PDB file of C-alpha atoms in Angstrom:
ATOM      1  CA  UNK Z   1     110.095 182.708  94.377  1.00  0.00           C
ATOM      2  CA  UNK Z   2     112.128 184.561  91.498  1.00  0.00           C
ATOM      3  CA  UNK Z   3     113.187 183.062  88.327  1.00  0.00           C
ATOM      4  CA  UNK Z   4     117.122 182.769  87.901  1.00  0.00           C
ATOM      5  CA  UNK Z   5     117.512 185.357  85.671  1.00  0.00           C
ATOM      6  CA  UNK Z   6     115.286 187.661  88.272  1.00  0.00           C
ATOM      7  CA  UNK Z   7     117.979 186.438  90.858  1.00  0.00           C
ATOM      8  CA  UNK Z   8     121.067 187.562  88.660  1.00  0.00           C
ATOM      9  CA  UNK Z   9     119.276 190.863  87.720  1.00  0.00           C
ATOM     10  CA  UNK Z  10     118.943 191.405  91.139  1.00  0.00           C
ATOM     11  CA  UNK Z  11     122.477 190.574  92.301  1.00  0.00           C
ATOM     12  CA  UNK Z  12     124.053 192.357  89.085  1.00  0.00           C
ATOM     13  CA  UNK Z  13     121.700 195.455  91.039  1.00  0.00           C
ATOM     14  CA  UNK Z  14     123.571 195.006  94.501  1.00  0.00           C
ATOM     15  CA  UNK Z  15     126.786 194.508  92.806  1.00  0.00           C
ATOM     16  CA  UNK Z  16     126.581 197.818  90.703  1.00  0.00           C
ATOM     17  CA  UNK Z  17     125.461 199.754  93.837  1.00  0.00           C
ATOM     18  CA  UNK Z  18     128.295 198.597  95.590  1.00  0.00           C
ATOM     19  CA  UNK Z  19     130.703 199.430  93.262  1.00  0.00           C
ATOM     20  CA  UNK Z  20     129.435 202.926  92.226  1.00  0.00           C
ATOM     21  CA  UNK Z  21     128.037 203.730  95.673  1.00  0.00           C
ATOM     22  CA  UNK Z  22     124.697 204.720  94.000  1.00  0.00           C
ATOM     23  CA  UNK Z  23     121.913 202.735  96.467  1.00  0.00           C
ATOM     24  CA  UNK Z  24     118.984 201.333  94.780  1.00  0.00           C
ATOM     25  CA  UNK Z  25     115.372 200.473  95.919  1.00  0.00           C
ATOM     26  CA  UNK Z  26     114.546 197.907  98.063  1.00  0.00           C
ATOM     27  CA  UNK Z  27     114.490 194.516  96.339  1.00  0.00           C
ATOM     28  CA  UNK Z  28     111.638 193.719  98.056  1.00  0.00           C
ATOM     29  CA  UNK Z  29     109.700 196.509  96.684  1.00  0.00           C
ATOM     30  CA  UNK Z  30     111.356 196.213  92.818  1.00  0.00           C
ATOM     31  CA  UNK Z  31     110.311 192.280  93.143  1.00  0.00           C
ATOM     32  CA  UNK Z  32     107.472 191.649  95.378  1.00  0.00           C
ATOM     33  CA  UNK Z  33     107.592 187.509  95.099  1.00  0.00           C
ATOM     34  CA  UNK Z  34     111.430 187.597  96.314  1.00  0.00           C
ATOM     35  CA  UNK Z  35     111.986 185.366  99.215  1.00  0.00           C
ATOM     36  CA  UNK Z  36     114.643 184.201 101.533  1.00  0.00           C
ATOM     37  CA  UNK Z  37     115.811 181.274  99.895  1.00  0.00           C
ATOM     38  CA  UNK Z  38     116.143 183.610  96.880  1.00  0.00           C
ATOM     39  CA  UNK Z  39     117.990 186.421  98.976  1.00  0.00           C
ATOM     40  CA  UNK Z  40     120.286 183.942 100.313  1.00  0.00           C
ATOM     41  CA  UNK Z  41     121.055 182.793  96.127  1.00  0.00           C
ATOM     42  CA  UNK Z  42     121.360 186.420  95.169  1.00  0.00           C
ATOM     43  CA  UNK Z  43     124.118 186.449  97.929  1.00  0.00           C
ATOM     44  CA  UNK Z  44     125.552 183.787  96.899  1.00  0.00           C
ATOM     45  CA  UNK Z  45     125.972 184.834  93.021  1.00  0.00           C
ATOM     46  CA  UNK Z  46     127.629 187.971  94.606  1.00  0.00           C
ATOM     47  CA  UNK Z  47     129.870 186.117  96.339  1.00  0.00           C
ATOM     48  CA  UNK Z  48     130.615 183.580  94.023  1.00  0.00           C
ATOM     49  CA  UNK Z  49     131.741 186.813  91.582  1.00  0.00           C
ATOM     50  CA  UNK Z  50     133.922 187.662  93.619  1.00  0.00           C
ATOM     51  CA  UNK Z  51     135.707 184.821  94.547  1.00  0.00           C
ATOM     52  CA  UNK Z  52     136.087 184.096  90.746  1.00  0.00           C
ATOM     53  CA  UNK Z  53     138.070 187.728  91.585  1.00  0.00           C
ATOM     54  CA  UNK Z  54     140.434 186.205  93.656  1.00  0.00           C
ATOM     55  CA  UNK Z  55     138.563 186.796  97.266  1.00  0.00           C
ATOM     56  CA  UNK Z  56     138.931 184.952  99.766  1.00  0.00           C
ATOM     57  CA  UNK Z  57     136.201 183.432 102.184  1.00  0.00           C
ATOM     58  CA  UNK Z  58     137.681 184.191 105.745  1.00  0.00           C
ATOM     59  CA  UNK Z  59     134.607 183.566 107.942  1.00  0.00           C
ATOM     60  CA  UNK Z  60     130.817 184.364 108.195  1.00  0.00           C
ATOM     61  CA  UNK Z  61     128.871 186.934 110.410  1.00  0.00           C
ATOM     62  CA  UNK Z  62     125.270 186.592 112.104  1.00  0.00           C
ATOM     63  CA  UNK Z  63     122.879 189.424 111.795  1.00  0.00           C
ATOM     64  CA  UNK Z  64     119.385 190.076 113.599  1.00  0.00           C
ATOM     65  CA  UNK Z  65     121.118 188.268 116.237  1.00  0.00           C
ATOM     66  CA  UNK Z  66     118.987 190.036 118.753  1.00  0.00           C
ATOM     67  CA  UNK Z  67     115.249 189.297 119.905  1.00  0.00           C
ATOM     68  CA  UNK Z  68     113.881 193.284 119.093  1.00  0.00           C
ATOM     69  CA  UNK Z  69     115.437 193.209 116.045  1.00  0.00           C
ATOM     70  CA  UNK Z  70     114.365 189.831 115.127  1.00  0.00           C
ATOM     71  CA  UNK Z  71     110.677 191.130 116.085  1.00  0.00           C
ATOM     72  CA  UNK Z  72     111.194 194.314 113.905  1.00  0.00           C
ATOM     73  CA  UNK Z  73     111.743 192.271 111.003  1.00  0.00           C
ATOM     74  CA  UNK Z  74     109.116 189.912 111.872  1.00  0.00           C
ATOM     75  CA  UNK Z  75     111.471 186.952 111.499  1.00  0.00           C
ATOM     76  CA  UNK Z  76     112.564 183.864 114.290  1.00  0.00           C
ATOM     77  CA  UNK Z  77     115.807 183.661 113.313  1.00  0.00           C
ATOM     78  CA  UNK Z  78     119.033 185.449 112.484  1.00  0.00           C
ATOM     79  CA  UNK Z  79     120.448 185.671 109.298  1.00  0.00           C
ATOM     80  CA  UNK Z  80     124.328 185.563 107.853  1.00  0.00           C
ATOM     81  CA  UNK Z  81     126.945 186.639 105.421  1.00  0.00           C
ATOM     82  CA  UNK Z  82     130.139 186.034 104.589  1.00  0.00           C
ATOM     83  CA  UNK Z  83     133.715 187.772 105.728  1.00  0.00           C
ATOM     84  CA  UNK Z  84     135.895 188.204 102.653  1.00  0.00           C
ATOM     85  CA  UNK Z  85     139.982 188.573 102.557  1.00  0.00           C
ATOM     86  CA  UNK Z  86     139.043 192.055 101.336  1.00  0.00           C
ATOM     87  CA  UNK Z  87     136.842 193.321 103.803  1.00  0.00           C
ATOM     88  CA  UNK Z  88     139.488 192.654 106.168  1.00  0.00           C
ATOM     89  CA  UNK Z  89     140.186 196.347 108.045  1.00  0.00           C
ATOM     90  CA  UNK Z  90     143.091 197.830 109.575  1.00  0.00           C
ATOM     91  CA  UNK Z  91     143.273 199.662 113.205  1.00  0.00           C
ATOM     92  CA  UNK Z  92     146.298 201.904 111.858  1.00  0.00           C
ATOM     93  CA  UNK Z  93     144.907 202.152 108.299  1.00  0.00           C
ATOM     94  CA  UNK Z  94     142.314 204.757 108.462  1.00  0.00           C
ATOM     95  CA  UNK Z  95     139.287 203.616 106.101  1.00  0.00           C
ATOM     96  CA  UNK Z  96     137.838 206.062 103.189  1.00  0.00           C
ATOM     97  CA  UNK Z  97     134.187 206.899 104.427  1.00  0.00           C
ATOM     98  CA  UNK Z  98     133.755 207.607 100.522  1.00  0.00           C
ATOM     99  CA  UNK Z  99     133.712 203.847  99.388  1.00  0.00           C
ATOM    100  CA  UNK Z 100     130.447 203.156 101.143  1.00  0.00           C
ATOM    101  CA  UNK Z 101     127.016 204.364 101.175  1.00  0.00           C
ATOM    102  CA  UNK Z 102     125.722 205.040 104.811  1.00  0.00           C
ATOM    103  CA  UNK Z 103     128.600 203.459 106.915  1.00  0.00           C
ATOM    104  CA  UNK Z 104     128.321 202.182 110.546  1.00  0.00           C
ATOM    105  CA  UNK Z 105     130.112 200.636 113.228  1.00  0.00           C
ATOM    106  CA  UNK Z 106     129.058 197.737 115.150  1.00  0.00           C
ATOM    107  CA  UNK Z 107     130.377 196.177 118.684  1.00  0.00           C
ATOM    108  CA  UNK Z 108     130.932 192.289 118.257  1.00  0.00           C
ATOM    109  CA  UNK Z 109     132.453 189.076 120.238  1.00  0.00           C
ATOM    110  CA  UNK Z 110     134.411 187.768 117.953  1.00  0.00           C
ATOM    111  CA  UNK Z 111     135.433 183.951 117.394  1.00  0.00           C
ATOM    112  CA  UNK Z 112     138.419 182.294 115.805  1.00  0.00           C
ATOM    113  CA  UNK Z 113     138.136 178.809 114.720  1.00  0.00           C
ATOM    114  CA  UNK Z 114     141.097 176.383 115.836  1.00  0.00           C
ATOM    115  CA  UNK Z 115     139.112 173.321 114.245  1.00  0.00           C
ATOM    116  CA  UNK Z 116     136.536 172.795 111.724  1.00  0.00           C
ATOM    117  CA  UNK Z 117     132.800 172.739 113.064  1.00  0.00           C
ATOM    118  CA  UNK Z 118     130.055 170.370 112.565  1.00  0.00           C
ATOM    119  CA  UNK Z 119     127.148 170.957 110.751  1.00  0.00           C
ATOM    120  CA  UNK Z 120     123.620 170.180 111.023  1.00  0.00           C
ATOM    121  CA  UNK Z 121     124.501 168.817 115.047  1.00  0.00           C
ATOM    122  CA  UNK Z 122     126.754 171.162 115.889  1.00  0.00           C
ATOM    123  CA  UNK Z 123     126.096 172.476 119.665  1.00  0.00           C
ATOM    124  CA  UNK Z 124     127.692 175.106 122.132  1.00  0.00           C
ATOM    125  CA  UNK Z 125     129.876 172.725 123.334  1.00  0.00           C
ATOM    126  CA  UNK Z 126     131.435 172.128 119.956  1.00  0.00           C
ATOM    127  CA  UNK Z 127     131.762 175.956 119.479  1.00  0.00           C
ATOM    128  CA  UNK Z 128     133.637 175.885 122.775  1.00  0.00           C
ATOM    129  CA  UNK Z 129     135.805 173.253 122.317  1.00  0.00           C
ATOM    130  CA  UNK Z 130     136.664 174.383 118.388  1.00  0.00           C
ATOM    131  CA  UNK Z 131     137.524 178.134 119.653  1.00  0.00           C
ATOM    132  CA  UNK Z 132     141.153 179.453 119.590  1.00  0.00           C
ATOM    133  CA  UNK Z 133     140.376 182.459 120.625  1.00  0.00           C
ATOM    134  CA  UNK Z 134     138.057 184.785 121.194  1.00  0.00           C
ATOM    135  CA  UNK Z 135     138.474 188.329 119.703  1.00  0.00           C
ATOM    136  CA  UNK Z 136     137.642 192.041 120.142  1.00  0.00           C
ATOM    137  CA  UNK Z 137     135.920 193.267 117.391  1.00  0.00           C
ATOM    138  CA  UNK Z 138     134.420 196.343 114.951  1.00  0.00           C
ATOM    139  CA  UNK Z 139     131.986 195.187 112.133  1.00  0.00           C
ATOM    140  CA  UNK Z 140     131.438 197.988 109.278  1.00  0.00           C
ATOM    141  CA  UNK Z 141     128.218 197.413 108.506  1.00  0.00           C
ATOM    142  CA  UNK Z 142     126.562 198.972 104.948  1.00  0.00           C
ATOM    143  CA  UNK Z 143     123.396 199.206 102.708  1.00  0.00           C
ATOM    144  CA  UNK Z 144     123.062 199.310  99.278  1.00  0.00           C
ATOM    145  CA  UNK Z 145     119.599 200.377  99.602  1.00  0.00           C
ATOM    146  CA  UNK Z 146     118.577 203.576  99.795  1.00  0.00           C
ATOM    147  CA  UNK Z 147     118.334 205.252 103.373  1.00  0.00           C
ATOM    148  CA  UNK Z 148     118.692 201.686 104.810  1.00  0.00           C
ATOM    149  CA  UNK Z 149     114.702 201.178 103.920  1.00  0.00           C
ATOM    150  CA  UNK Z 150     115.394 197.030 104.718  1.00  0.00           C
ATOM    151  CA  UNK Z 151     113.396 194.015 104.723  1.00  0.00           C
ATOM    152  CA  UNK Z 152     114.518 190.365 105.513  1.00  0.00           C
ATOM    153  CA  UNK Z 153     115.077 189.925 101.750  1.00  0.00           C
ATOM    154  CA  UNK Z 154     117.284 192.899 101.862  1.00  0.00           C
ATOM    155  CA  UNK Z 155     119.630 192.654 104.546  1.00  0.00           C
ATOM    156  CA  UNK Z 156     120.295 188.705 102.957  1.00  0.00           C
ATOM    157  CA  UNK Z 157     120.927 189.432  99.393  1.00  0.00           C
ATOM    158  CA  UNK Z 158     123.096 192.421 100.125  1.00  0.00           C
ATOM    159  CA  UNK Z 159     125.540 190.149 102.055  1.00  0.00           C
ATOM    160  CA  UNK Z 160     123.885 190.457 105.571  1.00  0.00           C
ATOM    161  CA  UNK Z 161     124.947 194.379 104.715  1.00  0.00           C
ATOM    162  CA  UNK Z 162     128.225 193.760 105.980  1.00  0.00           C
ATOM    163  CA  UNK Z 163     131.360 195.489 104.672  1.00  0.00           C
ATOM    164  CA  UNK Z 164     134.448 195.032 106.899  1.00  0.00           C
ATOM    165  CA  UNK Z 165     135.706 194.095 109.864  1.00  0.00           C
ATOM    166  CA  UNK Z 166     138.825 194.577 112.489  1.00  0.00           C
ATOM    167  CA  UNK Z 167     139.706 192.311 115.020  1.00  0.00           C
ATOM    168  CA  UNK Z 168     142.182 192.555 117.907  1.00  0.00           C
ATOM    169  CA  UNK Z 169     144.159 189.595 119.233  1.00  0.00           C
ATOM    170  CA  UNK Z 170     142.002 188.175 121.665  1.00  0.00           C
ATOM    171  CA  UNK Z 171     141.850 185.630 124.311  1.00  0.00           C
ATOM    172  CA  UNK Z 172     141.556 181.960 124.475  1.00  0.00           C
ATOM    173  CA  UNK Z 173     137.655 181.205 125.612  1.00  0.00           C
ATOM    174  CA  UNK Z 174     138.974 178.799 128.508  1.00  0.00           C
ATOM    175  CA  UNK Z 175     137.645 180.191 132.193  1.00  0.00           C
ATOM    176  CA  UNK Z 176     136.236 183.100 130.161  1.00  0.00           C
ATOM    177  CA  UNK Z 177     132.282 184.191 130.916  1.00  0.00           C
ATOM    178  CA  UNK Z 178     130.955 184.620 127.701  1.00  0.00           C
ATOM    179  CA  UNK Z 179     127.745 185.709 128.378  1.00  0.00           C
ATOM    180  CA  UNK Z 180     128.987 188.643 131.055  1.00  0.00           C
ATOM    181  CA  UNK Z 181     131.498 190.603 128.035  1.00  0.00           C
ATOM    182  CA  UNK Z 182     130.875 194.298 128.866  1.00  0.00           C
ATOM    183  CA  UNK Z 183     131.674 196.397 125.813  1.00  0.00           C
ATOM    184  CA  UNK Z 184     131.844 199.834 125.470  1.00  0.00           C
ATOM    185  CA  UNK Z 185     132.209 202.011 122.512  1.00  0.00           C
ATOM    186  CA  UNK Z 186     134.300 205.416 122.189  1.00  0.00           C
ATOM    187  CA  UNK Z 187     133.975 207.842 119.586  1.00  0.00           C
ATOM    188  CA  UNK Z 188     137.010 210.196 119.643  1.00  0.00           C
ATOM    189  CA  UNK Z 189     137.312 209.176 123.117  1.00  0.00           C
ATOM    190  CA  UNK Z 190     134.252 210.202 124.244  1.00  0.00           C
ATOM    191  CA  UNK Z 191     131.507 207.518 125.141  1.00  0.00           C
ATOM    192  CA  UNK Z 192     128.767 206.780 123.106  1.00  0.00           C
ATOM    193  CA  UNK Z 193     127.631 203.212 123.969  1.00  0.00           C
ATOM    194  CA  UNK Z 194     127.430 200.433 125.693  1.00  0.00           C
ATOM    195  CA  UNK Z 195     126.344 196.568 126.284  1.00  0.00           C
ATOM    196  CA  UNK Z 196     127.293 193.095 127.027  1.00  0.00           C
ATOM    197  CA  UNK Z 197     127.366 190.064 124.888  1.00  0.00           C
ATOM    198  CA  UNK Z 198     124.272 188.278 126.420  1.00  0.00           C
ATOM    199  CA  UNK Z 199     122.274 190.661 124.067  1.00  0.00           C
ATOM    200  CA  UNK Z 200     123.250 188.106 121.187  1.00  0.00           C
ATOM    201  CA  UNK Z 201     120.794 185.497 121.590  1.00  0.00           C
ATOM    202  CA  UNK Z 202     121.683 185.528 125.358  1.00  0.00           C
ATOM    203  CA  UNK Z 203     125.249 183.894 124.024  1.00  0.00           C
ATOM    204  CA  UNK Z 204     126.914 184.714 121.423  1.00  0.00           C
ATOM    205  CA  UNK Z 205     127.861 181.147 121.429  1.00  0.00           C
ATOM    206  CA  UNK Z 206     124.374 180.049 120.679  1.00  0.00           C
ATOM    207  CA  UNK Z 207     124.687 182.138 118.092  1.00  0.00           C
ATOM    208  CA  UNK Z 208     127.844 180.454 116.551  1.00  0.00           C
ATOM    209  CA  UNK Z 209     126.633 176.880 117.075  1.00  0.00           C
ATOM    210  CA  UNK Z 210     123.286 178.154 114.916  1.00  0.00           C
ATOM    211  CA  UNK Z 211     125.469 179.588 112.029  1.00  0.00           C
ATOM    212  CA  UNK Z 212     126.984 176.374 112.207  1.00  0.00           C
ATOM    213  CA  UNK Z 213     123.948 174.017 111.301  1.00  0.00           C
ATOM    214  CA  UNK Z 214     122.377 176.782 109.025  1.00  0.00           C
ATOM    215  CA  UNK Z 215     124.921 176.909 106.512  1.00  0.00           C
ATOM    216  CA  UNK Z 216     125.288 173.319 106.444  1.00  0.00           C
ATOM    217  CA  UNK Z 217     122.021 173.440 104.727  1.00  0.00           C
ATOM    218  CA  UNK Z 218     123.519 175.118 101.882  1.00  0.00           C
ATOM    219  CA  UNK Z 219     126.834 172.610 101.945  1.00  0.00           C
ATOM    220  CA  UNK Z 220     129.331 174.779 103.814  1.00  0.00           C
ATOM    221  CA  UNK Z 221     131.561 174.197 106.965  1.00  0.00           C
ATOM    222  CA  UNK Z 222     132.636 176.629 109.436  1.00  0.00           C
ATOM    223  CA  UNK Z 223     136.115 175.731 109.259  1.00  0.00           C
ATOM    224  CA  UNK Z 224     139.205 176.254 111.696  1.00  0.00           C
ATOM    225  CA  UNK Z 225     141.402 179.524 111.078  1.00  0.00           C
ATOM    226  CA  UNK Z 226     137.525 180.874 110.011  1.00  0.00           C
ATOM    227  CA  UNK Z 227     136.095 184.348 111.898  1.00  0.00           C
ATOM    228  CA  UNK Z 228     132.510 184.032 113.349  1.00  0.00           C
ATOM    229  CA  UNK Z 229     131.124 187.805 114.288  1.00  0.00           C
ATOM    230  CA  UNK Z 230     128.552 186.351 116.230  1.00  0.00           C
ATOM    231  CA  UNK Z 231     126.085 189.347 116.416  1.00  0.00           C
ATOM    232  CA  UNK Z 232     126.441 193.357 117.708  1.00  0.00           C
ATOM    233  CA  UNK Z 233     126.630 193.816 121.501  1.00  0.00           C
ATOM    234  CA  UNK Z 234     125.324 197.433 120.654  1.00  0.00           C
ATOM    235  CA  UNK Z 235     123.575 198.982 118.157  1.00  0.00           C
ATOM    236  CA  UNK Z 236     124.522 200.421 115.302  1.00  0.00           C
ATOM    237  CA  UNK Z 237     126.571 203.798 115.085  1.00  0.00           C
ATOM    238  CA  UNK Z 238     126.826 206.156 112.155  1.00  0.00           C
ATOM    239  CA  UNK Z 239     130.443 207.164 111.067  1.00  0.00           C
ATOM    240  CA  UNK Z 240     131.684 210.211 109.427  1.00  0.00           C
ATOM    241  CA  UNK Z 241     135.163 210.770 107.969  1.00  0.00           C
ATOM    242  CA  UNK Z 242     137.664 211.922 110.658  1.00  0.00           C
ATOM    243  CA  UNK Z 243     136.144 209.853 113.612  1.00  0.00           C
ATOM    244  CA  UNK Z 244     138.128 207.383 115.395  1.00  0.00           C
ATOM    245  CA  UNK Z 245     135.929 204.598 116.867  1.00  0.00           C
ATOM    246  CA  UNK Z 246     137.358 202.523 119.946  1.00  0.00           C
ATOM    247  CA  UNK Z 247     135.656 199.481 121.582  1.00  0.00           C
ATOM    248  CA  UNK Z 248     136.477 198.088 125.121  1.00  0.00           C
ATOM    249  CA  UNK Z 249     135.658 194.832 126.052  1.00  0.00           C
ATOM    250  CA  UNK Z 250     136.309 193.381 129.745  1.00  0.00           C
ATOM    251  CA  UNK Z 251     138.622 190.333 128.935  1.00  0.00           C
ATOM    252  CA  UNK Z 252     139.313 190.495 125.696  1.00  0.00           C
ATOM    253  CA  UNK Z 253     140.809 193.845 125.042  1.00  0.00           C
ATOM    254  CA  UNK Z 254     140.550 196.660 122.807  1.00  0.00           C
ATOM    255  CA  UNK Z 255     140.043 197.498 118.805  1.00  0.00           C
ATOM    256  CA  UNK Z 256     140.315 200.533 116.939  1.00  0.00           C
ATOM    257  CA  UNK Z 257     138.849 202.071 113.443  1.00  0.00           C
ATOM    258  CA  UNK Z 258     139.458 205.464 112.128  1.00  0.00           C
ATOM    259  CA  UNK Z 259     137.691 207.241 109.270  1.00  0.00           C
ATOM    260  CA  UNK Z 260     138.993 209.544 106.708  1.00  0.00           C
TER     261      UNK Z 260
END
């Protein structure tokens, strides 16, 4: 466990690295006791800052939602971050590649809330019944540690390394098969990967309802009008200024990115 002020050093690190886009060591190596409980508090103070800004929460996203990349962290469980008003993306507003360190692009199932969730007993069938709609989606992923060299402790305290997101308009989740979503993604038209939404957690649903009763622990509610990125269908793709990025999903639709 760190002390607070080890915790605020730490954030006041991320924070800095963000805004200059100068990546620093890994936390876990520049404080060997840190933990998750105190990666999740560095997030918080992050996000706390910025809120005091005048962000807005607007959901929450699930990482290491899938079982090899729980087992390359060495961890049972995913972990999450939160979806600011600001990190909110554009398809015909072409994103400067410059404002981040090493950029990628990730393939998600998006959900939007239509009614608060429970916490602590919140199940798949309360996911279901809360959903609006469910949405095609691009996460832009980031680090602000060097060369991506993560840990657990990493990935948590530097906001689940997300850094935007674009959503398209969706579908409502009634008759829908959410475990059989093919997804495909396009760079410049030409395909570069592919995979269905049974890789998160075998459905992304289960992945929802778990968000759900883990940030109860910390006194938060998913709450209706809220975005859940569930968890990437694919792995991760590196962008590069000048790319446009375009994923397919059977169902739901299409959403684009572009880089300059």
């Amino acid at each position: 466990m760190l002390t607070e002020e080890q915790r605020r050093e730490a954030a006041d690190r991320l924070r800095d690295a963000e805004l200059q886009r100068a990546p620093i060591p890994p936390l876990t190596e520049s404080y060997p006791g840190i933990d998750a409980v105190d990666a999740y508090e560095i997030q918080l103070i992050n996000i706390r800052r910025r809120l005091a800004e005048g962000a807005v929460v607007k959901g929450h996203k699930v990482g290491l939602s899938s079982k090899a990349m729980q087992q390359m962290m060495g961890v049972d469980e995913p972990d999450y971050g939160h979806l600011l008003g600001d990190m909110e993306l554009r398809s015909d507003e072409p994103v400067e590649v410059a404002r981040y360190c090493y950029p990628r692009v990730e393939v998600e199932v998006g959900f939007i809330l239509g009614a608060d969730l429970p916490g602590e007993t919140c199940t798949e069938a309360d996911v279901l019944a809360a959903t609006e709609r469910v949405v095609p989606a691009l996460e832009l992923i980031d680090s602000r540690i060097i060369d991506w060299k993560i840990a657990l402790a990493d990935t948590i305290a530097d906001n689940a390394s997300s850094a935007g997101y674009v959503i398209g308009e969706g579908v409502s989740p009634q008759g829908l098969d959410l475990t059989a979503i093919e997804a495909a993604l396009y760079r410049d038209g030409e395909f570069v990967v592919s995979g269905r939404s049974d890789a998160v957690l075998g459905n992304p649903v289960t992945s929802v309802a778990w968000l759900a009763r883990k940030v109860a622990s910390f006194g938060v509610r998913l709450q209706a009008g809220h975005l859940v990125l569930p968890g990437s269908c694919t792995r991760a793709i590196d962008v590069a200024a000048g790319q446009t990025f375009t994923a397919e999903f059977s169902g739901l639709g299409a959403v684009s990115l572009t880089f300059k």
